[in-house]
Amino acid sequence: QKEVEQNSGPLSVPEGAIASLNCTYSDRVSQSFFWYRQYSGKSPELIMSIYSNGDKEDGRFTAQLNKASQYVSLLIRDSQPSDSATYLCAVSGNRDDKIIFGKGTRLHILP
Amino acid sequence: GAGVSQSPSNKVTEKGKDVELRCDPISGHTALYWYRQRLGQGLEFLIYFQGNSAPDKSGLPSDRFSAERTGESVSTLTIQRTQQEDSAVYLCASSLEVISYNEQFFGPGTRLTVL
């Protein structure tokens, strides 16, 4: 059974600080890794994808992937109250493997 | 349209009735997923269509649930003899599924309430 694990939170971070969200996965041959943001009452929205080891930066967001440790993380710099949401980690293998979602981490940015 | 669309946006039904939920994926996307999300819970995978392959139905919770997809276009999720525990938001997502680049894009969901 392929699994994606996240701490459910809530994770409380002061405004302006760095929020660090973590995710581990069980399938060693996973190829694609995603972070989705879901605001309350809304659909998940893709914010980052990463496919190779290392860091990938996009604005205030940085995704970090370590395949050897089966670990992917999302850093949010200069956290804003608008970043308060649930963040879903998702992982998939090859093309025909369905994507597996974690249960999400609730992030609360304190004004 | 540019994104995934779903209809209806809201559906209220009586226990025991059948309902049909519709999903229009992004044009050209070969893969389509249905998920269920209960209030305050994570995404629950229901079914996965990939091109012309047999669908992965491993997430369907009971034989009251079924789904169809016509080619690489519209999909319909049917729930027969609805129960109160079926109340949830049903989300559809599609992706292009080029090797290793299978980013999913979600529709707005259908909120189902079974009275």
PDB file of C-alpha atoms in Angstrom, chain B residues 6 11 16 18 22 26 28-29 36 38 48 52-53 59 62 68 73 76 93-94 98 100-102 107-108 115:
ATOM      1  CA  GLN B   6     -18.334  20.151 -12.659  1.00  0.00           C
ATOM      2  CA  LYS B  11     -27.159  18.840  -5.069  1.00  0.00           C
ATOM      3  CA  GLY B  16     -32.642   6.428  -1.378  1.00  0.00           C
ATOM      4  CA  ASP B  18     -30.010   8.179  -7.299  1.00  0.00           C
ATOM      5  CA  ARG B  22     -20.776  15.391 -14.111  1.00  0.00           C
ATOM      6  CA  ILE B  26      -9.496  20.084 -19.479  1.00  0.00           C
ATOM      7  CA  GLY B  28      -6.630  16.969 -24.116  1.00  0.00           C
ATOM      8  CA  HIS B  29      -6.163  15.627 -20.605  1.00  0.00           C
ATOM      9  CA  ARG B  36     -14.699  12.461  -2.194  1.00  0.00           C
ATOM     10  CA  ARG B  38     -16.057  14.900   3.741  1.00  0.00           C
ATOM     11  CA  TYR B  48      -9.153   6.862 -11.959  1.00  0.00           C
ATOM     12  CA  ASN B  52      -8.300   3.740 -22.997  1.00  0.00           C
ATOM     13  CA  SER B  53      -7.091   1.595 -20.102  1.00  0.00           C
ATOM     14  CA  GLY B  59     -11.477   3.441  -4.250  1.00  0.00           C
ATOM     15  CA  SER B  62     -19.577   0.257  -2.417  1.00  0.00           C
ATOM     16  CA  GLU B  68     -18.199   6.222 -16.705  1.00  0.00           C
ATOM     17  CA  SER B  73     -13.989  13.648 -22.376  1.00  0.00           C
ATOM     18  CA  THR B  76     -20.283  10.875 -14.870  1.00  0.00           C
ATOM     19  CA  ALA B  93      -9.444  16.361 -11.412  1.00  0.00           C
ATOM     20  CA  SER B  94      -7.742  15.857 -14.751  1.00  0.00           C
ATOM     21  CA  VAL B  98       2.930  12.850 -20.010  1.00  0.00           C
ATOM     22  CA  SER B 100       6.406  12.019 -14.933  1.00  0.00           C
ATOM     23  CA  TYR B 101       4.568  15.274 -15.507  1.00  0.00           C
ATOM     24  CA  ASN B 102       1.079  14.383 -14.329  1.00  0.00           C
ATOM     25  CA  GLY B 107     -12.738  21.288 -10.647  1.00  0.00           C
ATOM     26  CA  PRO B 108     -14.798  23.344  -8.175  1.00  0.00           C
ATOM     27  CA  LEU B 115     -31.333  14.351   3.682  1.00  0.00           C
TER      28      LEU B 115
END
